[in-house]
Amino acid sequence: MKLFARPNSFYEALTSVHYFNYILGLRVFEYPRGYPRSVLSLIYLLIIYVIFYRGAFGIAQYFKTIRVFKLDCIIYVVIPNLYFLSPILKMILGWWYSKNIAVCHKKIFKIDKTLRQLRLAVNYDKIYFMTIGFNTSWFIFYILISIMSYLYMVPHIGILQTIHVLFVSIIPLSISYVNCYEFYAFSRLMHIKFKLINHLLRETIKNLSIKETKLNIIELKDYTKLMDFEQQKNILSMKLISDWRQSIYSASNFVLRKQSPVTSQIKMHIPFQIKKKLQNKLRNRFHEDISMTKRENHVHILQVTKQVHLELCKISRIICSAFGVQIIWEIGMDILYTIQTLYTIYNRYIKRQLKSAIDDVLVALIMCIINVFIVSLLSRVCKNAAKEGNKSVELINTTYGYNTDIDTQEEMQQFRIQILHRPVTFYLFGLTMDNHILSMMLSTVTNYMVIIIQESSTLESKSDLKNTHF
């Protein structure tokens, strides 16, 4: 796909994200695409594991040289180990659920084909340019953070160790970004598709509520065959009328002079009256057939809408199962990272009142703010998609009792039962993605910070601690 070219599918709109996913995952050695190289992928995973294990081992060795509380060991040793373990877990899960993601892309392609047949506009320009914008912003942010960290750490630990620390810090962030953005793109797509479905459903219900509609040119062209068939059925009667007219004309030549002009005019117009009645009858049948075809067309559109809505619900459940562990792990790590950052600020600047540089703390605070922003963005788009998907029930309830057609009422009833039994929700293994996520994170961080501060105050002893610098 060419750069800035209009994407024809959702897969093409996320081309750059797929490239990052291949590079940062276990499918980097797939060639041709779809044929994994198991041995090379396993070697690549072992190399990544050794690199991250070395970073975690270095942190553990550092804290063995100083005497700290067990609580501090949990915060400064266990949390970094979990942080270094996260890319390994996400790479394995990304490889495991790759087939499910491919199934979702195929389903979305079929849904797009169906929507185009219903003359609905399927446009992925916004998602494509949004993807380019997010990737560019994230890349610039990584460059700035890397430069700041490099300038700060080189005088203290050297060039090689600085490169190693930057590598083990940026790779987990990159993998987290790819997973979060891919989940965000799928959720945004669900919102767009449900919006199109509701628009189609609204137009269909609006047409059903109108009892009498005028025929347009398209309908006349579509039903010319029906009119020809009806005319062929009445061609015999038209021939009889013409024969009767000729007989009347021949008989009137003998008695035309004896009759008054009024009576002759009445007899001449009798066949035209019969013809007019037949034409009216034919026109009424034509309108009845068109109204029946319209109702069948509306019922068919309702059936297609119901099926597309069901497929979108299935896709949302597949997405939640494929990205559920990664997103929950990411939220948990964000909570732990925020607790670690706040405890570091408390321990360094409030409790001990050390006058040290704040560069590392400033970077940590920026990362906490970015993590909260990402979680809020995910929860918001999931809430909007679920709200738009469940909005179809409201549209059906508004006009369910006003339509008298039995087939239409049955389709509406089935559609409503389908949504009520399986409402659209983004449920990630016990966690529903909505606005309650931020309040849950805030309450968790607050509770654990209170517990940690209380425990550190009770366990503190000046004789057991050395003047250490964190």
CSV table of C-alpha atoms in Angstrom, one decimal:
chain,number,residue,atom,x,y,z
A,1,MET,CA,0.0,0.0,0.0
A,2,LYS,CA,1.3,3.4,-0.9
A,3,LEU,CA,1.8,6.1,1.7
A,4,PHE,CA,-1.2,8.4,2.1
A,5,ALA,CA,-3.2,6.3,-0.3
A,6,ARG,CA,-6.8,5.7,0.5
A,7,PRO,CA,-7.2,2.4,2.3
A,8,ASN,CA,-9.8,0.0,1.0
A,9,SER,CA,-10.1,-2.2,4.1
A,10,PHE,CA,-9.5,-2.0,7.8
A,11,TYR,CA,-6.4,-4.1,7.5
A,12,GLU,CA,-4.8,-1.6,5.1
A,13,ALA,CA,-5.6,1.2,7.5
A,14,LEU,CA,-3.5,-0.5,10.2
A,15,THR,CA,-0.6,-1.4,7.9
A,16,SER,CA,2.0,0.5,9.9
A,17,VAL,CA,0.8,-1.0,13.2
A,18,HIS,CA,1.0,-4.5,11.7
A,19,TYR,CA,4.7,-3.8,10.7
A,20,PHE,CA,5.5,-2.8,14.3
A,21,ASN,CA,3.6,-5.9,15.5
A,22,TYR,CA,5.7,-8.1,13.3
A,23,ILE,CA,9.0,-6.5,14.3
A,24,LEU,CA,8.2,-6.5,18.1
A,25,GLY,CA,6.6,-10.0,18.1
A,26,LEU,CA,7.4,-13.6,17.4
A,27,ARG,CA,6.2,-13.3,13.8
A,28,VAL,CA,9.2,-11.3,12.7
A,29,PHE,CA,10.7,-14.3,10.8
A,30,GLU,CA,7.5,-15.2,9.0
A,31,TYR,CA,8.3,-15.4,5.3
A,32,PRO,CA,6.2,-15.7,3.3
A,33,ARG,CA,3.5,-14.3,5.5
A,34,GLY,CA,1.5,-16.9,7.2
A,35,TYR,CA,4.4,-19.5,7.4
A,36,PRO,CA,6.0,-19.1,10.8
A,37,ARG,CA,9.7,-20.1,11.5
A,38,SER,CA,9.4,-21.8,14.9
A,39,VAL,CA,13.2,-22.3,15.5
A,40,LEU,CA,14.1,-18.7,14.7
A,41,SER,CA,11.2,-17.3,16.7
A,42,LEU,CA,12.3,-19.4,19.7
A,43,ILE,CA,15.9,-18.2,19.4
A,44,TYR,CA,14.6,-14.6,19.2
A,45,LEU,CA,12.5,-15.1,22.3
A,46,LEU,CA,15.4,-16.5,24.3
A,47,ILE,CA,17.6,-13.6,23.3
A,48,ILE,CA,14.9,-11.1,24.5
A,49,TYR,CA,14.5,-13.1,27.7
A,50,VAL,CA,18.3,-13.0,28.4
A,51,ILE,CA,18.5,-9.3,27.8
A,52,PHE,CA,15.6,-8.5,30.1
A,53,TYR,CA,16.7,-11.0,32.7
A,54,ARG,CA,20.1,-9.4,32.9
A,55,GLY,CA,18.4,-6.0,33.6
A,56,ALA,CA,16.2,-7.5,36.4
A,57,PHE,CA,19.2,-9.4,37.8
A,58,GLY,CA,21.3,-6.2,37.9
A,59,ILE,CA,18.6,-4.4,39.9
A,60,ALA,CA,18.3,-7.3,42.4
A,61,GLN,CA,22.1,-7.3,42.9
A,62,TYR,CA,22.1,-3.6,43.6
A,63,PHE,CA,19.6,-3.9,46.3
A,64,LYS,CA,21.4,-6.7,48.0
A,65,THR,CA,24.3,-4.4,48.6
A,66,ILE,CA,22.2,-2.1,50.8
A,67,ARG,CA,20.0,-2.7,53.8
A,68,VAL,CA,16.4,-1.8,53.1
A,69,PHE,CA,13.0,-2.9,54.4
A,70,LYS,CA,11.3,-5.8,52.8
A,71,LEU,CA,8.6,-3.4,51.8
A,72,ASP,CA,11.1,-1.4,49.8
A,73,CYS,CA,12.4,-4.6,48.2
A,74,ILE,CA,8.9,-5.4,47.0
A,75,ILE,CA,8.5,-1.9,45.5
A,76,TYR,CA,12.0,-1.6,43.9
A,77,VAL,CA,12.7,-5.3,43.0
A,78,VAL,CA,9.5,-7.1,42.4
A,79,ILE,CA,7.8,-4.4,40.3
A,80,PRO,CA,10.8,-4.0,37.9
A,81,ASN,CA,10.9,-7.8,37.5
A,82,LEU,CA,7.2,-7.8,36.5
A,83,TYR,CA,7.9,-4.9,34.2
A,84,PHE,CA,10.7,-6.8,32.5
A,85,LEU,CA,8.5,-9.9,32.3
A,86,SER,CA,5.7,-8.1,30.6
A,87,PRO,CA,7.2,-8.0,27.0
A,88,ILE,CA,7.8,-11.8,27.1
A,89,LEU,CA,4.2,-12.4,28.1
A,90,LYS,CA,2.8,-10.0,25.6
A,91,MET,CA,4.9,-11.5,22.7
A,92,ILE,CA,3.7,-15.0,23.5
A,93,LEU,CA,0.1,-13.9,23.8
A,94,GLY,CA,0.3,-11.9,20.6
A,95,TRP,CA,1.6,-15.0,18.8
A,96,TRP,CA,-1.1,-17.2,20.4
A,97,TYR,CA,-4.0,-14.9,19.4
A,98,SER,CA,-2.8,-14.0,15.9
A,99,LYS,CA,-5.2,-16.4,14.3
A,100,ASN,CA,-8.2,-14.8,16.1
A,101,ILE,CA,-7.1,-11.4,15.0
A,102,ALA,CA,-6.9,-12.7,11.4
A,103,VAL,CA,-10.5,-14.1,11.7
A,104,CYS,CA,-11.7,-10.6,12.9
A,105,HIS,CA,-10.1,-9.0,9.8
A,106,LYS,CA,-11.9,-11.5,7.5
A,107,LYS,CA,-15.2,-10.9,9.2
A,108,ILE,CA,-14.8,-7.1,9.0
A,109,PHE,CA,-14.0,-7.4,5.2
A,110,LYS,CA,-17.2,-9.4,4.7
A,111,ILE,CA,-19.2,-6.9,6.7
A,112,ASP,CA,-17.8,-4.1,4.6
A,113,LYS,CA,-18.9,-5.9,1.4
A,114,THR,CA,-22.4,-6.3,2.8
A,115,LEU,CA,-22.6,-2.6,3.8
A,116,ARG,CA,-21.4,-1.5,0.4
A,117,GLN,CA,-24.2,-3.6,-1.2
A,118,LEU,CA,-26.7,-1.7,0.9
A,119,ARG,CA,-25.2,1.5,-0.5
A,120,LEU,CA,-23.6,2.6,2.8
A,121,ALA,CA,-20.3,4.5,2.7
A,122,VAL,CA,-17.4,2.5,4.3
A,123,ASN,CA,-14.5,4.9,4.8
A,124,TYR,CA,-11.3,4.2,6.7
A,125,ASP,CA,-9.5,7.5,6.0
A,126,LYS,CA,-9.9,8.8,9.6
A,127,ILE,CA,-8.5,5.6,11.1
A,128,TYR,CA,-5.6,5.6,8.6
A,129,PHE,CA,-4.5,9.2,9.3
A,130,MET,CA,-5.2,8.8,13.0
A,131,THR,CA,-2.8,5.8,12.9
A,132,ILE,CA,-0.1,7.8,11.2
A,133,GLY,CA,-0.5,10.6,13.6
A,134,PHE,CA,-0.3,8.4,16.7
A,135,ASN,CA,2.7,6.5,15.4
A,136,THR,CA,4.5,9.8,14.5
A,137,SER,CA,3.8,11.3,17.9
A,138,TRP,CA,4.8,8.2,19.8
A,139,PHE,CA,8.1,7.9,17.8
A,140,ILE,CA,9.0,11.6,18.5
A,141,PHE,CA,8.2,11.0,22.2
A,142,TYR,CA,10.5,8.0,22.3
A,143,ILE,CA,13.3,9.9,20.7
A,144,LEU,CA,13.0,12.8,23.3
A,145,ILE,CA,12.8,10.4,26.2
A,146,SER,CA,15.7,8.4,25.0
A,147,ILE,CA,17.8,11.6,24.5
A,148,MET,CA,17.0,12.9,28.0
A,149,SER,CA,17.7,9.5,29.6
A,150,TYR,CA,20.9,9.1,27.7
A,151,LEU,CA,22.3,12.5,28.7
A,152,TYR,CA,21.3,11.8,32.4
A,153,MET,CA,22.7,8.2,32.7
A,154,VAL,CA,25.9,8.3,30.6
A,155,PRO,CA,27.9,10.2,33.3
A,156,HIS,CA,26.8,7.7,36.0
A,157,ILE,CA,26.8,4.2,34.4
A,158,GLY,CA,28.6,4.5,31.1
A,159,ILE,CA,27.5,4.2,27.4
A,160,LEU,CA,27.0,0.4,27.2
A,161,GLN,CA,25.0,0.2,30.3
A,162,THR,CA,22.9,3.2,29.3
A,163,ILE,CA,22.1,1.6,25.9
A,164,HIS,CA,21.1,-1.6,27.7
A,165,VAL,CA,18.8,0.3,30.1
A,166,LEU,CA,17.3,2.2,27.2
A,167,PHE,CA,16.6,-1.0,25.3
A,168,VAL,CA,15.0,-2.8,28.2
A,169,SER,CA,12.9,0.3,28.9
A,170,ILE,CA,11.8,1.2,25.3
A,171,ILE,CA,10.9,-2.3,24.1
A,172,PRO,CA,8.2,-2.9,26.8
A,173,LEU,CA,6.8,0.5,26.1
A,174,SER,CA,6.7,-0.1,22.4
A,175,ILE,CA,4.9,-3.5,22.8
A,176,SER,CA,2.4,-1.9,25.1
A,177,TYR,CA,1.7,0.9,22.7
A,178,VAL,CA,1.1,-1.5,19.8
A,179,ASN,CA,-1.3,-3.7,21.8
A,180,CYS,CA,-3.2,-0.7,23.2
A,181,TYR,CA,-3.5,1.1,19.9
A,182,GLU,CA,-4.6,-2.1,18.1
A,183,PHE,CA,-7.3,-2.6,20.7
A,184,TYR,CA,-8.3,1.1,20.4
A,185,ALA,CA,-8.5,0.8,16.6
A,186,PHE,CA,-10.8,-2.2,16.8
A,187,SER,CA,-13.0,-0.5,19.4
A,188,ARG,CA,-13.2,2.6,17.3
A,189,LEU,CA,-14.1,0.5,14.3
A,190,MET,CA,-16.9,-1.1,16.3
A,191,HIS,CA,-18.2,2.3,17.2
A,192,ILE,CA,-18.2,3.4,13.5
A,193,LYS,CA,-19.9,0.2,12.3
A,194,PHE,CA,-22.6,0.3,15.0
A,195,LYS,CA,-23.2,3.9,14.0
A,196,LEU,CA,-23.7,2.9,10.3
A,197,ILE,CA,-26.0,0.1,11.4
A,198,ASN,CA,-28.1,2.5,13.5
A,199,HIS,CA,-28.3,4.9,10.6
A,200,LEU,CA,-29.5,2.1,8.3
A,201,LEU,CA,-32.0,0.9,10.9
A,202,ARG,CA,-33.3,4.5,11.4
A,203,GLU,CA,-33.8,5.0,7.7
A,204,THR,CA,-35.6,1.6,7.4
A,205,ILE,CA,-37.9,2.4,10.3
A,206,LYS,CA,-38.6,5.8,8.8
A,207,ASN,CA,-39.7,4.2,5.5
A,208,LEU,CA,-41.8,1.7,7.3
A,209,SER,CA,-43.7,4.4,9.1
A,210,ILE,CA,-44.8,6.1,5.9
A,211,LYS,CA,-48.0,4.6,4.5
A,212,GLU,CA,-48.1,6.1,1.1
A,213,THR,CA,-45.0,6.9,-0.9
A,214,LYS,CA,-44.7,8.2,-4.4
A,215,LEU,CA,-43.0,6.1,-7.0
A,216,ASN,CA,-39.7,7.4,-8.3
A,217,ILE,CA,-37.9,6.7,-11.5
A,218,ILE,CA,-35.8,3.9,-10.0
A,219,GLU,CA,-38.9,2.0,-8.8
A,220,LEU,CA,-40.6,2.3,-12.2
A,221,LYS,CA,-37.5,0.9,-13.9
A,222,ASP,CA,-37.4,-2.0,-11.4
A,223,TYR,CA,-41.0,-3.0,-12.0
A,224,THR,CA,-41.4,-2.7,-15.7
A,225,LYS,CA,-41.3,-6.4,-16.0
A,226,LEU,CA,-44.2,-6.7,-13.6
A,227,MET,CA,-46.3,-4.2,-15.6
A,228,ASP,CA,-45.6,-6.0,-18.8
A,229,PHE,CA,-46.7,-9.3,-17.3
A,230,GLU,CA,-50.0,-7.7,-16.1
A,231,GLN,CA,-50.6,-6.2,-19.5
A,232,GLN,CA,-50.1,-9.6,-21.2
A,233,LYS,CA,-52.7,-11.1,-18.9
A,234,ASN,CA,-55.3,-8.6,-20.1
A,235,ILE,CA,-54.4,-8.6,-23.7
A,236,LEU,CA,-57.2,-10.9,-24.6
A,237,SER,CA,-59.8,-8.6,-23.0
A,238,MET,CA,-58.3,-5.7,-24.9
A,239,LYS,CA,-58.7,-7.6,-28.2
A,240,LEU,CA,-62.3,-8.3,-27.4
A,241,ILE,CA,-62.9,-4.6,-26.8
A,242,SER,CA,-61.4,-3.7,-30.1
A,243,ASP,CA,-63.5,-6.2,-32.0
A,244,TRP,CA,-66.6,-5.0,-30.3
A,245,ARG,CA,-65.8,-1.4,-31.2
A,246,GLN,CA,-65.4,-2.4,-34.9
A,247,SER,CA,-68.8,-4.1,-34.8
A,248,ILE,CA,-70.4,-1.1,-33.3
A,249,TYR,CA,-68.8,1.2,-35.9
A,250,SER,CA,-70.1,-1.0,-38.8
A,251,ALA,CA,-73.6,-1.1,-37.3
A,252,SER,CA,-73.7,2.6,-36.7
A,253,ASN,CA,-73.2,3.3,-40.4
A,254,PHE,CA,-76.7,2.1,-41.1
A,255,VAL,CA,-78.5,3.8,-38.3
A,256,LEU,CA,-76.4,6.9,-37.9
A,257,ARG,CA,-78.8,9.1,-39.7
A,258,LYS,CA,-81.8,7.8,-37.7
A,259,GLN,CA,-80.2,8.3,-34.3
A,260,SER,CA,-79.7,11.5,-32.4
A,261,PRO,CA,-76.1,12.7,-32.0
A,262,VAL,CA,-76.3,12.4,-28.2
A,263,THR,CA,-77.1,8.6,-28.2
A,264,SER,CA,-74.4,7.9,-30.9
A,265,GLN,CA,-71.8,9.7,-28.8
A,266,ILE,CA,-72.8,7.6,-25.7
A,267,LYS,CA,-72.4,4.4,-27.6
A,268,MET,CA,-69.1,5.5,-29.0
A,269,HIS,CA,-67.7,6.2,-25.5
A,270,ILE,CA,-68.8,2.9,-23.9
A,271,PRO,CA,-65.7,1.0,-24.9
A,272,PHE,CA,-63.5,3.8,-23.7
A,273,GLN,CA,-65.1,3.6,-20.2
A,274,ILE,CA,-64.5,-0.1,-20.1
A,275,LYS,CA,-60.9,0.4,-21.1
A,276,LYS,CA,-60.5,3.1,-18.4
A,277,LYS,CA,-61.8,0.7,-15.8
A,278,LEU,CA,-59.3,-2.0,-16.8
A,279,GLN,CA,-56.5,0.5,-16.8
A,280,ASN,CA,-57.4,1.6,-13.3
A,281,LYS,CA,-57.6,-2.0,-12.2
A,282,LEU,CA,-54.2,-2.7,-13.7
A,283,ARG,CA,-52.7,0.4,-12.0
A,284,ASN,CA,-54.1,-0.6,-8.6
A,285,ARG,CA,-52.6,-4.1,-8.9
A,286,PHE,CA,-49.3,-2.5,-9.9
A,287,HIS,CA,-49.3,-0.3,-6.8
A,288,GLU,CA,-50.2,-3.3,-4.6
A,289,ASP,CA,-47.4,-5.4,-6.0
A,290,ILE,CA,-44.9,-2.5,-5.5
A,291,SER,CA,-46.1,-2.1,-1.8
A,292,MET,CA,-45.7,-5.8,-1.2
A,293,THR,CA,-42.2,-5.7,-2.7
A,294,LYS,CA,-41.3,-2.7,-0.6
A,295,ARG,CA,-42.3,-4.5,2.6
A,296,GLU,CA,-40.3,-7.5,1.5
A,297,ASN,CA,-37.3,-5.3,0.8
A,298,HIS,CA,-37.6,-3.6,4.3
A,299,VAL,CA,-37.9,-7.0,6.0
A,300,HIS,CA,-34.8,-8.2,4.1
A,301,ILE,CA,-32.9,-5.0,5.2
A,302,LEU,CA,-33.9,-5.7,8.8
A,303,GLN,CA,-32.6,-9.3,8.5
A,304,VAL,CA,-29.3,-8.1,7.1
A,305,THR,CA,-29.0,-5.5,9.8
A,306,LYS,CA,-29.7,-8.0,12.5
A,307,GLN,CA,-27.0,-10.4,11.1
A,308,VAL,CA,-24.4,-7.7,10.7
A,309,HIS,CA,-25.1,-6.5,14.3
A,310,LEU,CA,-24.6,-10.1,15.5
A,311,GLU,CA,-21.3,-10.4,13.6
A,312,LEU,CA,-20.1,-7.2,15.1
A,313,CYS,CA,-21.0,-8.5,18.6
A,314,LYS,CA,-19.0,-11.6,17.9
A,315,ILE,CA,-16.0,-9.6,16.7
A,316,SER,CA,-16.1,-7.5,19.9
A,317,ARG,CA,-16.0,-10.7,22.0
A,318,ILE,CA,-13.1,-12.1,20.0
A,319,ILE,CA,-11.2,-8.8,20.5
A,320,CYS,CA,-11.9,-8.8,24.2
A,321,SER,CA,-10.6,-12.4,24.5
A,322,ALA,CA,-7.5,-11.7,22.3
A,323,PHE,CA,-6.5,-8.4,24.0
A,324,GLY,CA,-8.0,-9.0,27.4
A,325,VAL,CA,-4.9,-10.3,29.2
A,326,GLN,CA,-2.6,-7.7,27.6
A,327,ILE,CA,-4.9,-4.8,28.5
A,328,ILE,CA,-5.5,-6.0,32.1
A,329,TRP,CA,-1.8,-6.6,32.5
A,330,GLU,CA,-1.1,-3.1,31.2
A,331,ILE,CA,-3.6,-1.5,33.7
A,332,GLY,CA,-2.1,-3.5,36.6
A,333,MET,CA,1.4,-2.4,35.6
A,334,ASP,CA,0.2,1.2,35.3
A,335,ILE,CA,-1.1,1.0,38.9
A,336,LEU,CA,2.1,-0.5,40.2
A,337,TYR,CA,4.3,1.9,38.3
A,338,THR,CA,2.2,4.9,39.7
A,339,ILE,CA,2.5,3.5,43.3
A,340,GLN,CA,6.3,3.1,42.8
A,341,THR,CA,6.7,6.6,41.5
A,342,LEU,CA,4.6,8.2,44.3
A,343,TYR,CA,6.4,6.2,46.9
A,344,THR,CA,9.8,7.3,45.5
A,345,ILE,CA,8.7,10.9,45.7
A,346,TYR,CA,7.5,10.4,49.3
A,347,ASN,CA,10.6,8.5,50.4
A,348,ARG,CA,13.0,10.9,48.8
A,349,TYR,CA,11.6,14.4,49.1
A,350,ILE,CA,9.1,14.2,52.0
A,351,LYS,CA,10.4,11.6,54.3
A,352,ARG,CA,14.1,12.1,54.0
A,353,GLN,CA,14.1,15.5,52.4
A,354,LEU,CA,16.9,14.8,50.1
A,355,LYS,CA,18.1,17.5,47.7
A,356,SER,CA,18.8,15.4,44.6
A,357,ALA,CA,18.0,15.8,40.9
A,358,ILE,CA,14.4,15.4,39.9
A,359,ASP,CA,15.1,14.4,36.3
A,360,ASP,CA,14.3,10.7,36.8
A,361,VAL,CA,11.2,11.5,38.9
A,362,LEU,CA,10.0,14.0,36.3
A,363,VAL,CA,10.3,11.4,33.6
A,364,ALA,CA,8.4,8.9,35.8
A,365,LEU,CA,5.6,11.3,36.4
A,366,ILE,CA,5.3,12.0,32.7
A,367,MET,CA,5.0,8.3,32.1
A,368,CYS,CA,2.3,8.0,34.7
A,369,ILE,CA,0.3,10.8,33.1
A,370,ILE,CA,0.6,9.1,29.7
A,371,ASN,CA,-0.4,5.8,31.1
A,372,VAL,CA,-3.5,7.3,32.7
A,373,PHE,CA,-4.3,9.1,29.4
A,374,ILE,CA,-4.1,5.8,27.5
A,375,VAL,CA,-6.3,4.0,29.9
A,376,SER,CA,-8.9,6.8,29.8
A,377,LEU,CA,-8.8,6.8,26.0
A,378,LEU,CA,-9.4,3.1,25.9
A,379,SER,CA,-12.3,3.2,28.4
A,380,ARG,CA,-13.9,6.1,26.6
A,381,VAL,CA,-13.9,4.5,23.2
A,382,CYS,CA,-15.2,1.2,24.6
A,383,LYS,CA,-18.0,3.0,26.4
A,384,ASN,CA,-19.0,4.9,23.2
A,385,ALA,CA,-18.9,1.7,21.1
A,386,ALA,CA,-21.1,-0.2,23.6
A,387,LYS,CA,-23.5,2.6,23.9
A,388,GLU,CA,-23.9,2.9,20.1
A,389,GLY,CA,-24.3,-0.9,19.8
A,390,ASN,CA,-27.1,-1.0,22.4
A,391,LYS,CA,-28.8,2.0,20.9
A,392,SER,CA,-30.5,-0.2,18.3
A,393,VAL,CA,-32.9,-1.4,21.0
A,394,GLU,CA,-34.2,2.1,21.5
A,395,LEU,CA,-34.7,2.6,17.8
A,396,ILE,CA,-36.7,-0.6,17.6
A,397,ASN,CA,-38.8,0.2,20.6
A,398,THR,CA,-39.9,3.6,19.3
A,399,THR,CA,-41.7,2.1,16.2
A,400,TYR,CA,-42.4,-1.5,17.2
A,401,GLY,CA,-46.1,-1.0,17.9
A,402,TYR,CA,-46.8,1.3,15.0
A,403,ASN,CA,-46.2,-1.1,12.2
A,404,THR,CA,-49.0,-3.6,11.4
A,405,ASP,CA,-47.0,-5.9,9.2
A,406,ILE,CA,-46.5,-9.3,10.9
A,407,ASP,CA,-43.2,-10.2,9.2
A,408,THR,CA,-41.7,-6.8,10.1
A,409,GLN,CA,-42.9,-7.0,13.7
A,410,GLU,CA,-41.4,-10.5,14.0
A,411,GLU,CA,-38.0,-9.4,12.7
A,412,MET,CA,-38.0,-6.4,15.0
A,413,GLN,CA,-38.9,-8.6,18.0
A,414,GLN,CA,-36.1,-11.1,17.1
A,415,PHE,CA,-33.6,-8.2,16.7
A,416,ARG,CA,-34.6,-6.8,20.1
A,417,ILE,CA,-34.3,-10.1,21.9
A,418,GLN,CA,-30.9,-10.7,20.3
A,419,ILE,CA,-29.6,-7.4,21.7
A,420,LEU,CA,-31.2,-7.8,25.1
A,421,HIS,CA,-29.9,-11.3,25.6
A,422,ARG,CA,-26.3,-10.4,24.4
A,423,PRO,CA,-25.8,-6.6,24.9
A,424,VAL,CA,-22.6,-5.0,23.6
A,425,THR,CA,-20.0,-4.9,26.4
A,426,PHE,CA,-16.3,-4.8,26.4
A,427,TYR,CA,-15.7,-7.3,29.2
A,428,LEU,CA,-12.0,-8.2,29.7
A,429,PHE,CA,-11.9,-11.2,32.0
A,430,GLY,CA,-13.8,-9.6,34.9
A,431,LEU,CA,-13.2,-6.0,34.1
A,432,THR,CA,-15.6,-3.9,32.1
A,433,MET,CA,-14.1,-1.1,30.0
A,434,ASP,CA,-16.0,2.1,30.9
A,435,ASN,CA,-15.5,5.2,32.9
A,436,HIS,CA,-15.3,3.2,36.2
A,437,ILE,CA,-11.7,2.2,35.2
A,438,LEU,CA,-10.2,5.5,36.2
A,439,SER,CA,-12.0,5.6,39.5
A,440,MET,CA,-10.9,2.0,40.2
A,441,MET,CA,-7.3,2.9,39.5
A,442,LEU,CA,-7.4,6.0,41.7
A,443,SER,CA,-9.0,4.2,44.6
A,444,THR,CA,-6.4,1.3,44.3
A,445,VAL,CA,-3.5,3.7,44.2
A,446,THR,CA,-4.8,5.7,47.1
A,447,ASN,CA,-5.5,2.6,49.3
A,448,TYR,CA,-2.1,1.0,48.7
A,449,MET,CA,-0.2,4.3,49.1
A,450,VAL,CA,-1.9,4.7,52.6
A,451,ILE,CA,-1.0,1.2,53.5
A,452,ILE,CA,2.6,1.5,52.3
A,453,ILE,CA,3.2,4.8,54.1
A,454,GLN,CA,1.8,3.4,57.3
A,455,GLU,CA,3.8,0.2,57.2
A,456,SER,CA,7.0,2.1,56.3
A,457,SER,CA,6.5,4.4,59.3
A,458,THR,CA,6.0,1.6,61.7
A,459,LEU,CA,8.9,-0.5,60.4
A,460,GLU,CA,11.3,2.4,60.3
A,461,SER,CA,14.3,2.3,62.6
A,462,LYS,CA,17.2,4.7,62.3
A,463,SER,CA,19.6,2.0,63.6
A,464,ASP,CA,18.7,-0.5,60.9
A,465,LEU,CA,19.0,1.9,58.0
A,466,LYS,CA,21.9,3.5,56.3
A,467,ASN,CA,21.8,6.8,54.5
A,468,THR,CA,21.0,5.4,51.1
A,469,HIS,CA,20.3,7.4,48.0
A,470,PHE,CA,17.5,6.2,45.7
